[in-house]
mmCIF file of C-alpha atoms and ligand atoms in Angstrom:
data_model
loop_
_atom_site.group_PDB
_atom_site.id
_atom_site.type_symbol
_atom_site.label_atom_id
_atom_site.label_comp_id
_atom_site.label_asym_id
_atom_site.label_seq_id
_atom_site.Cartn_x
_atom_site.Cartn_y
_atom_site.Cartn_z
ATOM 1 C CA UNK A 1 -22.739 5.040 22.483
ATOM 2 C CA UNK A 2 -23.117 8.316 24.223
ATOM 3 C CA UNK A 3 -24.281 11.503 22.629
ATOM 4 C CA UNK A 4 -21.461 13.828 21.478
ATOM 5 C CA UNK A 5 -21.612 17.587 21.226
ATOM 6 C CA UNK A 6 -20.206 18.872 17.938
ATOM 7 C CA UNK A 7 -20.699 22.597 18.553
ATOM 8 C CA UNK A 8 -23.123 24.333 20.881
ATOM 9 C CA UNK A 9 -26.661 22.897 20.518
ATOM 10 C CA UNK A 10 -25.636 20.453 17.780
ATOM 11 C CA UNK A 11 -25.133 16.830 18.756
ATOM 12 C CA UNK A 12 -24.141 13.535 17.216
ATOM 13 C CA UNK A 13 -26.909 11.084 18.172
ATOM 14 C CA UNK A 14 -25.903 8.257 15.853
ATOM 15 C CA UNK A 15 -25.054 4.648 16.545
ATOM 16 C CA UNK A 16 -21.989 2.541 15.921
ATOM 17 C CA UNK A 17 -22.301 -0.913 14.401
ATOM 18 C CA UNK A 18 -19.087 -2.483 15.652
ATOM 19 C CA UNK A 19 -19.862 -6.005 14.485
ATOM 20 C CA UNK A 20 -21.534 -5.537 11.116
ATOM 21 C CA UNK A 21 -19.427 -7.305 8.525
ATOM 22 C CA UNK A 22 -21.492 -6.988 5.346
ATOM 23 C CA UNK A 23 -23.469 -4.170 3.751
ATOM 24 C CA UNK A 24 -26.165 -4.718 1.119
ATOM 25 C CA UNK A 25 -25.256 -8.409 1.474
ATOM 26 C CA UNK A 26 -22.333 -7.488 -0.780
ATOM 27 C CA UNK A 27 -19.816 -5.039 0.636
ATOM 28 C CA UNK A 28 -17.394 -6.401 3.243
ATOM 29 C CA UNK A 29 -17.128 -4.196 6.342
ATOM 30 C CA UNK A 30 -13.833 -5.222 7.957
ATOM 31 C CA UNK A 31 -14.063 -2.218 10.309
ATOM 32 C CA UNK A 32 -17.823 -2.201 10.952
ATOM 33 C CA UNK A 33 -19.675 1.047 10.301
ATOM 34 C CA UNK A 34 -21.651 3.817 11.944
ATOM 35 C CA UNK A 35 -24.966 5.494 11.186
ATOM 36 C CA UNK A 36 -24.502 9.150 12.016
ATOM 37 C CA UNK A 37 -27.588 11.144 12.901
ATOM 38 C CA UNK A 38 -27.492 14.664 14.289
ATOM 39 C CA UNK A 39 -29.774 16.611 16.578
ATOM 40 C CA UNK A 40 -30.051 20.398 16.699
ATOM 41 C CA UNK A 41 -31.598 21.787 19.874
ATOM 42 C CA UNK A 42 -33.500 25.016 20.334
ATOM 43 C CA UNK A 43 -34.853 25.349 23.874
ATOM 44 C CA UNK A 44 -37.122 22.294 24.377
ATOM 45 C CA UNK A 45 -37.503 21.713 20.691
ATOM 46 C CA UNK A 46 -35.286 19.650 18.374
ATOM 47 C CA UNK A 47 -34.554 19.016 14.717
ATOM 48 C CA UNK A 48 -32.974 15.778 13.508
ATOM 49 C CA UNK A 49 -30.718 15.308 10.539
ATOM 50 C CA UNK A 50 -31.364 11.735 9.383
ATOM 51 C CA UNK A 51 -31.990 8.709 11.590
ATOM 52 C CA UNK A 52 -30.173 5.371 11.818
ATOM 53 C CA UNK A 53 -30.455 1.802 10.621
ATOM 54 C CA UNK A 54 -33.588 0.131 12.049
ATOM 55 C CA UNK A 55 -31.413 -2.477 13.794
ATOM 56 C CA UNK A 56 -30.126 0.332 16.063
ATOM 57 C CA UNK A 57 -33.462 1.973 16.813
ATOM 58 C CA UNK A 58 -33.398 1.528 20.608
ATOM 59 C CA UNK A 59 -29.914 2.949 20.940
ATOM 60 C CA UNK A 60 -30.890 5.897 18.737
ATOM 61 C CA UNK A 61 -33.941 6.697 20.859
ATOM 62 C CA UNK A 62 -31.851 6.436 24.031
ATOM 63 C CA UNK A 63 -29.508 9.035 22.560
ATOM 64 C CA UNK A 64 -32.354 11.385 21.712
ATOM 65 C CA UNK A 65 -33.879 10.980 25.172
ATOM 66 C CA UNK A 66 -30.556 11.795 26.787
ATOM 67 C CA UNK A 67 -30.968 15.328 25.380
ATOM 68 C CA UNK A 68 -34.549 15.526 26.680
ATOM 69 C CA UNK A 69 -36.281 17.357 23.824
ATOM 70 C CA UNK A 70 -39.993 17.838 24.551
ATOM 71 C CA UNK A 71 -40.695 17.984 20.879
ATOM 72 C CA UNK A 72 -38.973 16.986 17.637
ATOM 73 C CA UNK A 73 -40.333 19.361 15.043
ATOM 74 C CA UNK A 74 -38.429 18.233 11.952
ATOM 75 C CA UNK A 75 -36.319 15.454 10.498
ATOM 76 C CA UNK A 76 -34.198 16.489 7.567
ATOM 77 C CA UNK A 77 -34.049 13.325 5.428
ATOM 78 C CA UNK A 78 -31.149 13.576 2.981
ATOM 79 C CA UNK A 79 -31.503 10.131 1.489
ATOM 80 C CA UNK A 80 -34.149 7.408 1.486
ATOM 81 C CA UNK A 81 -31.893 4.393 1.993
ATOM 82 C CA UNK A 82 -32.837 2.535 5.138
ATOM 83 C CA UNK A 83 -29.562 2.883 7.016
ATOM 84 C CA UNK A 84 -30.485 6.579 7.404
ATOM 85 C CA UNK A 85 -34.218 6.735 6.858
ATOM 86 C CA UNK A 86 -35.142 3.487 8.583
ATOM 87 C CA UNK A 87 -36.298 5.055 11.874
ATOM 88 C CA UNK A 88 -38.202 8.034 10.441
ATOM 89 C CA UNK A 89 -41.588 6.432 10.965
ATOM 90 C CA UNK A 90 -40.701 5.607 14.582
ATOM 91 C CA UNK A 91 -39.733 9.235 15.228
ATOM 92 C CA UNK A 92 -42.982 10.486 13.685
ATOM 93 C CA UNK A 93 -44.925 8.137 15.932
ATOM 94 C CA UNK A 94 -42.962 9.060 19.060
ATOM 95 C CA UNK A 95 -43.140 12.810 18.370
ATOM 96 C CA UNK A 96 -46.539 13.616 16.826
ATOM 97 C CA UNK A 97 -46.513 16.681 14.621
ATOM 98 C CA UNK A 98 -42.921 16.120 13.496
ATOM 99 C CA UNK A 99 -42.487 16.640 9.737
ATOM 100 C CA UNK A 100 -39.975 15.262 7.299
ATOM 101 C CA UNK A 101 -38.018 17.985 5.508
ATOM 102 C CA UNK A 102 -36.855 16.628 2.178
ATOM 103 C CA UNK A 103 -36.982 17.074 -1.580
ATOM 104 C CA UNK A 104 -39.714 15.837 -3.903
ATOM 105 C CA UNK A 105 -37.799 12.801 -5.111
ATOM 106 C CA UNK A 106 -36.907 11.653 -1.612
ATOM 107 C CA UNK A 107 -40.496 12.192 -0.482
ATOM 108 C CA UNK A 108 -41.716 9.838 -3.222
ATOM 109 C CA UNK A 109 -39.163 7.193 -2.234
ATOM 110 C CA UNK A 110 -40.018 7.498 1.467
ATOM 111 C CA UNK A 111 -43.743 7.172 0.771
ATOM 112 C CA UNK A 112 -43.004 3.950 -1.127
ATOM 113 C CA UNK A 113 -40.627 2.562 1.473
ATOM 114 C CA UNK A 114 -42.162 3.661 4.759
ATOM 115 C CA UNK A 115 -45.763 4.200 3.689
ATOM 116 C CA UNK A 116 -45.696 7.754 4.974
ATOM 117 C CA UNK A 117 -48.393 10.238 4.015
ATOM 118 C CA UNK A 118 -48.270 13.577 2.168
ATOM 119 C CA UNK A 119 -49.024 15.440 5.380
ATOM 120 C CA UNK A 120 -45.820 14.112 6.953
ATOM 121 C CA UNK A 121 -43.631 16.164 4.595
ATOM 122 C CA UNK A 122 -42.274 19.648 4.171
ATOM 123 C CA UNK A 123 -40.825 19.670 0.648
ATOM 124 C CA UNK A 124 -37.769 21.832 -0.078
ATOM 125 C CA UNK A 125 -35.960 23.020 -3.227
ATOM 126 C CA UNK A 126 -32.302 23.257 -4.151
ATOM 127 C CA UNK A 127 -30.643 26.290 -2.539
ATOM 128 C CA UNK A 128 -33.612 26.990 -0.274
ATOM 129 C CA UNK A 129 -32.995 28.464 3.174
ATOM 130 C CA UNK A 130 -34.657 26.995 6.238
ATOM 131 C CA UNK A 131 -34.766 28.514 9.713
ATOM 132 C CA UNK A 132 -34.995 26.504 12.919
ATOM 133 C CA UNK A 133 -34.674 28.564 16.106
ATOM 134 C CA UNK A 134 -31.531 30.634 15.689
ATOM 135 C CA UNK A 135 -30.063 28.241 13.110
ATOM 136 C CA UNK A 136 -30.159 28.871 9.409
ATOM 137 C CA UNK A 137 -29.843 25.916 7.020
ATOM 138 C CA UNK A 138 -29.351 25.870 3.280
ATOM 139 C CA UNK A 139 -30.043 22.840 1.110
ATOM 140 C CA UNK A 140 -27.601 21.782 -1.591
ATOM 141 C CA UNK A 141 -28.920 19.136 -3.960
ATOM 142 C CA UNK A 142 -26.333 16.518 -4.913
ATOM 143 C CA UNK A 143 -28.088 13.885 -7.001
ATOM 144 C CA UNK A 144 -26.326 10.565 -7.561
ATOM 145 C CA UNK A 145 -24.125 10.433 -4.511
ATOM 146 C CA UNK A 146 -25.261 7.721 -4.710
ATOM 147 C CA UNK A 147 -29.040 7.801 -5.179
ATOM 148 C CA UNK A 148 -31.008 10.286 -7.304
ATOM 149 C CA UNK A 149 -32.646 12.105 -4.381
ATOM 150 C CA UNK A 150 -29.605 12.813 -2.221
ATOM 151 C CA UNK A 151 -28.971 16.334 -0.989
ATOM 152 C CA UNK A 152 -26.702 17.994 1.564
ATOM 153 C CA UNK A 153 -27.508 20.526 4.269
ATOM 154 C CA UNK A 154 -25.302 23.483 5.097
ATOM 155 C CA UNK A 155 -25.575 25.123 8.477
ATOM 156 C CA UNK A 156 -24.742 28.651 7.456
ATOM 157 C CA UNK A 157 -23.273 30.417 10.531
ATOM 158 C CA UNK A 158 -21.557 27.323 11.946
ATOM 159 C CA UNK A 159 -20.208 26.356 8.484
ATOM 160 C CA UNK A 160 -21.107 22.711 8.986
ATOM 161 C CA UNK A 161 -21.936 20.656 5.915
ATOM 162 C CA UNK A 162 -24.050 17.549 6.559
ATOM 163 C CA UNK A 163 -23.245 15.350 3.602
ATOM 164 C CA UNK A 164 -25.092 12.073 4.130
ATOM 165 C CA UNK A 165 -23.196 9.281 2.299
ATOM 166 C CA UNK A 166 -20.919 11.786 0.526
ATOM 167 C CA UNK A 167 -17.477 11.768 2.256
ATOM 168 C CA UNK A 168 -18.598 8.800 4.378
ATOM 169 C CA UNK A 169 -16.547 5.841 5.585
ATOM 170 C CA UNK A 170 -17.593 2.430 6.768
ATOM 171 C CA UNK A 171 -15.627 2.703 9.965
ATOM 172 C CA UNK A 172 -16.738 1.941 13.516
ATOM 173 C CA UNK A 173 -14.557 4.100 15.713
ATOM 174 C CA UNK A 174 -14.711 5.600 19.181
ATOM 175 C CA UNK A 175 -13.122 8.690 17.651
ATOM 176 C CA UNK A 176 -15.657 11.205 16.430
ATOM 177 C CA UNK A 177 -13.165 13.155 14.330
ATOM 178 C CA UNK A 178 -10.951 11.897 11.537
ATOM 179 C CA UNK A 179 -7.240 12.547 11.836
ATOM 180 C CA UNK A 180 -4.599 12.386 9.129
ATOM 181 C CA UNK A 181 -4.001 8.775 10.081
ATOM 182 C CA UNK A 182 -3.789 6.443 7.076
ATOM 183 C CA UNK A 183 -6.489 4.267 8.662
ATOM 184 C CA UNK A 184 -9.092 7.019 8.152
ATOM 185 C CA UNK A 185 -7.835 7.772 4.638
ATOM 186 C CA UNK A 186 -8.101 4.130 3.590
ATOM 187 C CA UNK A 187 -11.601 3.777 5.027
ATOM 188 C CA UNK A 188 -12.739 6.874 3.117
ATOM 189 C CA UNK A 189 -11.105 5.662 -0.105
ATOM 190 C CA UNK A 190 -12.616 2.217 0.245
ATOM 191 C CA UNK A 191 -16.059 3.780 0.767
ATOM 192 C CA UNK A 192 -15.591 5.991 -2.286
ATOM 193 C CA UNK A 193 -14.560 2.936 -4.324
ATOM 194 C CA UNK A 194 -17.481 0.784 -3.285
ATOM 195 C CA UNK A 195 -20.265 3.355 -3.247
ATOM 196 C CA UNK A 196 -19.325 6.514 -5.126
ATOM 197 C CA UNK A 197 -16.964 5.534 -7.939
ATOM 198 C CA UNK A 198 -19.722 4.763 -10.489
ATOM 199 C CA UNK A 199 -20.867 8.387 -10.068
ATOM 200 C CA UNK A 200 -17.452 9.978 -10.526
ATOM 201 C CA UNK A 201 -18.631 12.570 -13.042
ATOM 202 C CA UNK A 202 -21.536 13.692 -10.823
ATOM 203 C CA UNK A 203 -19.253 13.940 -7.831
ATOM 204 C CA UNK A 204 -16.816 16.043 -9.809
ATOM 205 C CA UNK A 205 -19.607 18.581 -10.438
ATOM 206 C CA UNK A 206 -20.722 18.541 -6.803
ATOM 207 C CA UNK A 207 -17.167 19.135 -5.588
ATOM 208 C CA UNK A 208 -16.941 22.156 -7.852
ATOM 209 C CA UNK A 209 -20.191 23.502 -6.385
ATOM 210 C CA UNK A 210 -18.886 22.966 -2.838
ATOM 211 C CA UNK A 211 -15.661 24.833 -3.563
ATOM 212 C CA UNK A 212 -17.657 28.100 -3.339
ATOM 213 C CA UNK A 213 -18.932 27.306 0.177
ATOM 214 C CA UNK A 214 -16.803 27.986 3.289
ATOM 215 C CA UNK A 215 -16.821 24.740 5.264
ATOM 216 C CA UNK A 216 -15.390 24.230 8.764
ATOM 217 C CA UNK A 217 -16.846 20.790 9.447
ATOM 218 C CA UNK A 218 -17.996 17.958 7.198
ATOM 219 C CA UNK A 219 -20.463 15.700 8.971
ATOM 220 C CA UNK A 220 -21.238 12.598 6.898
ATOM 221 C CA UNK A 221 -23.691 9.811 7.712
ATOM 222 C CA UNK A 222 -21.055 7.081 8.092
ATOM 223 C CA UNK A 223 -17.714 7.153 9.853
ATOM 224 C CA UNK A 224 -15.765 10.059 11.309
ATOM 225 C CA UNK A 225 -16.410 13.772 10.881
ATOM 226 C CA UNK A 226 -13.838 16.135 9.406
ATOM 227 C CA UNK A 227 -12.695 19.271 11.226
ATOM 228 C CA UNK A 228 -10.231 20.131 8.496
ATOM 229 C CA UNK A 229 -12.214 19.205 5.421
ATOM 230 C CA UNK A 230 -9.490 20.298 3.001
ATOM 231 C CA UNK A 231 -7.784 16.906 3.244
ATOM 232 C CA UNK A 232 -10.818 14.781 2.445
ATOM 233 C CA UNK A 233 -11.922 17.199 -0.267
ATOM 234 C CA UNK A 234 -8.468 17.095 -1.850
ATOM 235 C CA UNK A 235 -8.507 13.292 -1.684
ATOM 236 C CA UNK A 236 -11.894 13.248 -3.422
ATOM 237 C CA UNK A 237 -10.652 15.649 -6.089
ATOM 238 C CA UNK A 238 -7.802 13.268 -6.810
ATOM 239 C CA UNK A 239 -10.048 10.188 -6.893
ATOM 240 C CA UNK A 240 -12.581 11.741 -9.269
ATOM 241 C CA UNK A 241 -9.933 13.304 -11.511
ATOM 242 C CA UNK A 242 -8.994 11.683 -14.818
ATOM 243 C CA UNK A 243 -5.463 11.029 -13.542
ATOM 244 C CA UNK A 244 -4.394 7.388 -13.198
ATOM 245 C CA UNK A 245 -1.329 5.916 -11.516
ATOM 246 C CA UNK A 246 1.519 3.880 -12.941
ATOM 247 C CA UNK A 247 -0.069 0.743 -11.520
ATOM 248 C CA UNK A 248 -1.441 -2.576 -12.697
ATOM 249 C CA UNK A 249 -3.820 -4.828 -10.804
ATOM 250 C CA UNK A 250 -4.349 -8.462 -11.649
ATOM 251 C CA UNK A 251 -7.523 -10.036 -10.277
ATOM 252 C CA UNK A 252 -6.971 -13.761 -10.839
ATOM 253 C CA UNK A 253 -7.906 -17.336 -10.115
ATOM 254 C CA UNK A 254 -5.813 -20.387 -10.880
ATOM 255 C CA UNK A 255 -7.075 -23.949 -10.525
ATOM 256 C CA UNK A 256 -4.004 -26.030 -11.385
ATOM 257 C CA UNK A 257 -1.220 -23.458 -11.479
ATOM 258 C CA UNK A 258 -1.068 -22.507 -15.175
ATOM 259 C CA UNK A 259 -2.739 -19.128 -14.819
ATOM 260 C CA UNK A 260 -0.813 -18.433 -11.622
ATOM 261 C CA UNK A 261 2.471 -19.141 -13.412
ATOM 262 C CA UNK A 262 1.475 -16.597 -16.070
ATOM 263 C CA UNK A 263 0.448 -14.045 -13.432
ATOM 264 C CA UNK A 264 3.731 -14.437 -11.561
ATOM 265 C CA UNK A 265 5.713 -14.084 -14.775
ATOM 266 C CA UNK A 266 3.839 -10.938 -15.753
ATOM 267 C CA UNK A 267 4.342 -9.486 -12.248
ATOM 268 C CA UNK A 268 8.094 -10.012 -12.566
ATOM 269 C CA UNK A 269 8.181 -8.375 -15.970
ATOM 270 C CA UNK A 270 6.199 -5.365 -14.755
ATOM 271 C CA UNK A 271 8.431 -4.935 -11.705
ATOM 272 C CA UNK A 272 11.469 -4.973 -14.029
ATOM 273 C CA UNK A 273 9.832 -2.049 -15.826
ATOM 274 C CA UNK A 274 9.255 -0.111 -12.580
ATOM 275 C CA UNK A 275 5.496 -0.552 -12.623
ATOM 276 C CA UNK A 276 3.650 -1.090 -9.367
ATOM 277 C CA UNK A 277 1.631 -4.290 -9.632
ATOM 278 C CA UNK A 278 -0.764 -6.026 -7.234
ATOM 279 C CA UNK A 279 -2.329 -9.442 -7.784
ATOM 280 C CA UNK A 280 -5.690 -10.208 -6.149
ATOM 281 C CA UNK A 281 -6.241 -13.921 -5.802
ATOM 282 C CA UNK A 282 -10.012 -13.941 -5.809
ATOM 283 C CA UNK A 283 -10.477 -17.031 -3.685
ATOM 284 C CA UNK A 284 -8.913 -15.224 -0.734
ATOM 285 C CA UNK A 285 -8.980 -11.487 -1.481
ATOM 286 C CA UNK A 286 -11.375 -9.010 0.085
ATOM 287 C CA UNK A 287 -13.387 -7.645 -2.823
ATOM 288 C CA UNK A 288 -13.353 -4.201 -1.137
ATOM 289 C CA UNK A 289 -9.550 -4.104 -1.439
ATOM 290 C CA UNK A 290 -9.911 -4.790 -5.140
ATOM 291 C CA UNK A 291 -12.501 -2.004 -5.464
ATOM 292 C CA UNK A 292 -10.145 0.390 -3.681
ATOM 293 C CA UNK A 293 -7.299 -0.517 -6.045
ATOM 294 C CA UNK A 294 -9.569 0.245 -9.001
ATOM 295 C CA UNK A 295 -9.899 3.905 -7.952
ATOM 296 C CA UNK A 296 -6.713 5.088 -9.650
ATOM 297 C CA UNK A 297 -5.040 2.164 -11.379
ATOM 298 C CA UNK A 298 -4.049 2.642 -15.041
ATOM 299 C CA UNK A 299 -4.298 -0.978 -16.162
ATOM 300 C CA UNK A 300 -6.399 -3.991 -15.177
ATOM 301 C CA UNK A 301 -5.318 -7.451 -16.298
ATOM 302 C CA UNK A 302 -7.895 -10.152 -15.635
ATOM 303 C CA UNK A 303 -6.407 -13.625 -15.369
ATOM 304 C CA UNK A 304 -8.635 -16.672 -15.506
ATOM 305 C CA UNK A 305 -8.497 -20.386 -16.088
ATOM 306 C CA UNK A 306 -11.273 -21.990 -18.118
ATOM 307 C CA UNK A 307 -14.126 -23.758 -16.317
ATOM 308 C CA UNK A 308 -15.981 -25.900 -18.853
ATOM 309 C CA UNK A 309 -15.726 -23.361 -21.692
ATOM 310 C CA UNK A 310 -15.920 -20.034 -19.848
ATOM 311 C CA UNK A 311 -14.156 -17.994 -17.171
ATOM 312 C CA UNK A 312 -13.979 -19.125 -13.561
ATOM 313 C CA UNK A 313 -17.190 -17.967 -11.743
ATOM 314 C CA UNK A 314 -15.140 -15.878 -9.328
ATOM 315 C CA UNK A 315 -13.654 -14.050 -12.309
ATOM 316 C CA UNK A 316 -17.173 -13.460 -13.647
ATOM 317 C CA UNK A 317 -18.086 -11.906 -10.297
ATOM 318 C CA UNK A 318 -14.995 -9.672 -10.237
ATOM 319 C CA UNK A 319 -15.406 -8.613 -13.873
ATOM 320 C CA UNK A 320 -19.075 -7.781 -13.321
ATOM 321 C CA UNK A 321 -18.183 -5.760 -10.222
ATOM 322 C CA UNK A 322 -15.418 -3.954 -12.073
ATOM 323 C CA UNK A 323 -17.849 -3.128 -14.860
ATOM 324 C CA UNK A 324 -20.527 -1.640 -12.573
ATOM 325 C CA UNK A 325 -17.972 0.327 -10.542
ATOM 326 C CA UNK A 326 -16.805 2.040 -13.768
ATOM 327 C CA UNK A 327 -13.175 2.710 -12.771
ATOM 328 C CA UNK A 328 -11.207 5.264 -14.762
ATOM 329 C CA UNK A 329 -8.575 2.695 -15.844
ATOM 330 C CA UNK A 330 -7.250 3.331 -19.353
ATOM 331 C CA UNK A 331 -6.151 -0.178 -20.354
ATOM 332 C CA UNK A 332 -7.419 -3.709 -19.794
ATOM 333 C CA UNK A 333 -6.247 -7.123 -20.838
ATOM 334 C CA UNK A 334 -7.001 -10.789 -20.372
ATOM 335 C CA UNK A 335 -4.594 -13.616 -19.730
ATOM 336 C CA UNK A 336 -5.281 -17.199 -18.742
ATOM 337 C CA UNK A 337 -5.408 -20.809 -19.725
ATOM 338 C CA UNK A 338 -7.553 -23.694 -20.926
ATOM 339 C CA UNK A 339 -7.297 -27.454 -21.247
ATOM 340 C CA UNK A 340 -9.205 -28.442 -24.373
ATOM 341 C CA UNK A 341 -11.139 -25.384 -25.573
ATOM 342 C CA UNK A 342 -12.236 -21.964 -24.358
ATOM 343 C CA UNK A 343 -14.364 -18.925 -25.037
ATOM 344 C CA UNK A 344 -13.250 -17.435 -21.728
ATOM 345 C CA UNK A 345 -11.776 -14.304 -23.345
ATOM 346 C CA UNK A 346 -14.981 -13.509 -25.261
ATOM 347 C CA UNK A 347 -17.156 -14.098 -22.178
ATOM 348 C CA UNK A 348 -15.053 -11.761 -20.018
ATOM 349 C CA UNK A 349 -15.073 -9.027 -22.661
ATOM 350 C CA UNK A 350 -18.860 -9.150 -22.734
ATOM 351 C CA UNK A 351 -18.833 -8.322 -19.021
ATOM 352 C CA UNK A 352 -16.695 -5.201 -19.411
ATOM 353 C CA UNK A 353 -18.783 -3.088 -21.758
ATOM 354 C CA UNK A 354 -18.975 -0.070 -19.380
ATOM 355 C CA UNK A 355 -15.218 0.372 -19.308
ATOM 356 C CA UNK A 356 -13.734 3.026 -21.542
ATOM 357 C CA UNK A 357 -10.451 1.204 -21.960
ATOM 358 C CA UNK A 358 -8.043 0.363 -24.718
ATOM 359 C CA UNK A 359 -7.812 -3.422 -24.903
ATOM 360 C CA UNK A 360 -4.380 -5.020 -24.733
ATOM 361 C CA UNK A 361 -3.562 -8.208 -26.665
ATOM 362 C CA UNK A 362 -4.776 -11.268 -24.741
ATOM 363 C CA UNK A 363 -2.397 -14.059 -23.807
ATOM 364 C CA UNK A 364 -4.251 -17.360 -23.536
ATOM 365 C CA UNK A 365 -2.280 -20.549 -22.980
ATOM 366 C CA UNK A 366 -3.213 -24.143 -23.758
ATOM 367 C CA UNK A 367 -2.401 -26.105 -20.615
ATOM 368 C CA UNK A 368 0.882 -25.131 -18.959
ATOM 369 C CA UNK A 369 2.593 -21.976 -20.287
ATOM 370 C CA UNK A 370 5.751 -22.418 -22.345
ATOM 371 C CA UNK A 371 8.423 -20.263 -23.960
ATOM 372 C CA UNK A 372 6.089 -18.756 -26.548
ATOM 373 C CA UNK A 373 3.597 -17.738 -23.862
ATOM 374 C CA UNK A 374 6.283 -16.165 -21.693
ATOM 375 C CA UNK A 375 7.480 -14.169 -24.708
ATOM 376 C CA UNK A 376 3.908 -12.946 -25.232
ATOM 377 C CA UNK A 377 3.700 -11.939 -21.571
ATOM 378 C CA UNK A 378 7.006 -10.053 -21.897
ATOM 379 C CA UNK A 379 5.547 -8.207 -24.875
ATOM 380 C CA UNK A 380 2.398 -7.450 -22.871
ATOM 381 C CA UNK A 381 4.499 -6.000 -20.029
ATOM 382 C CA UNK A 382 6.428 -3.896 -22.539
ATOM 383 C CA UNK A 383 3.215 -2.646 -24.116
ATOM 384 C CA UNK A 384 1.903 -1.664 -20.638
ATOM 385 C CA UNK A 385 5.167 0.171 -19.879
ATOM 386 C CA UNK A 386 4.972 2.109 -23.158
ATOM 387 C CA UNK A 387 1.310 2.978 -22.503
ATOM 388 C CA UNK A 388 1.993 4.144 -18.961
ATOM 389 C CA UNK A 389 4.893 6.328 -20.135
ATOM 390 C CA UNK A 390 2.499 8.039 -22.540
ATOM 391 C CA UNK A 391 0.295 8.911 -19.558
ATOM 392 C CA UNK A 392 3.188 10.923 -18.127
HETATM 393 FE FE1 FEO B 401 -25.581 5.013 3.824
HETATM 394 FE FE2 FEO B 401 -26.853 5.150 0.734
HETATM 395 O O1 FEO B 401 -26.906 4.848 2.541
#
């Protein structure tokens, strides 16, 4: 991928991973991803903001060489994770004398990961100004988006904020800039759900801090850049807020149809009460879609059959994921079935201890659901409707 000029003397030198389909061996990447790195030029000298994933090293170096810097004096390393820091050592070797500009925490992580030495670093503090040629940078620490060391860099005169993973999207695109297209919005929301949601309270504080800074361009480390950052910042404000939507999601598995029958009945009852509801059949659903739905849903109903005595393993996986993502949902419930005995409900509850939810009455059916079970599901739907009305 060719180098792109963002503004005079500032270039995108990242790489696009069109075919990557999994991140951290966990997160599905239906649209691939990109590793955005940036180069600031001053005469023959250059400064880099981050590098790229080691798998894209050659392409990254080709991009740098296209701009023909005689010297790279600095790499600003915002974050130690390898998709951005993975080529730092290669740059230091290719450009002797180059130093890594980062904070103390990131320095420690990079020494552990890349076996760099103290002399390779220039350590900076929160709010510190840094001059390179005619460009003035200011560092804004933003811990826990999504690692403890992460910080952002603000290019003062140009009003460009380099945000690393913050405001990122896993999206391989030939378009450098995001538009208001729903495709970009969904990619950003999905990324927030999968990576940032557990740190909602930290992000809320960082957004407040950023509201005092005039920003023309947001340049994250994954996905498109934002020329009109108001939209993405507003979207983030909504996602991190305490507001939830009049929606229910039902992650479920059904082995012989009993749990599915219950799920379908509950869906019907919720629709009758004007509540948006989405089932996620876990044997075929993309787990990223489920994560995205968790961003602003009011109620999560987990529906499982019983395998031996516990929940279906795919339900265990989804419940564990839901627990570590810490969605802001207000209510949760369990429905499902068993043949001869079950502690499925208890096992699922033990997986949800992070959630600050009010628990709804469980509906657990022996074998195939009957009239009594459907009545209980109707009552559950009514309870959800009453709860959602209270939310306003
Ligand atoms: Fe894109 Fe946390 O690395």
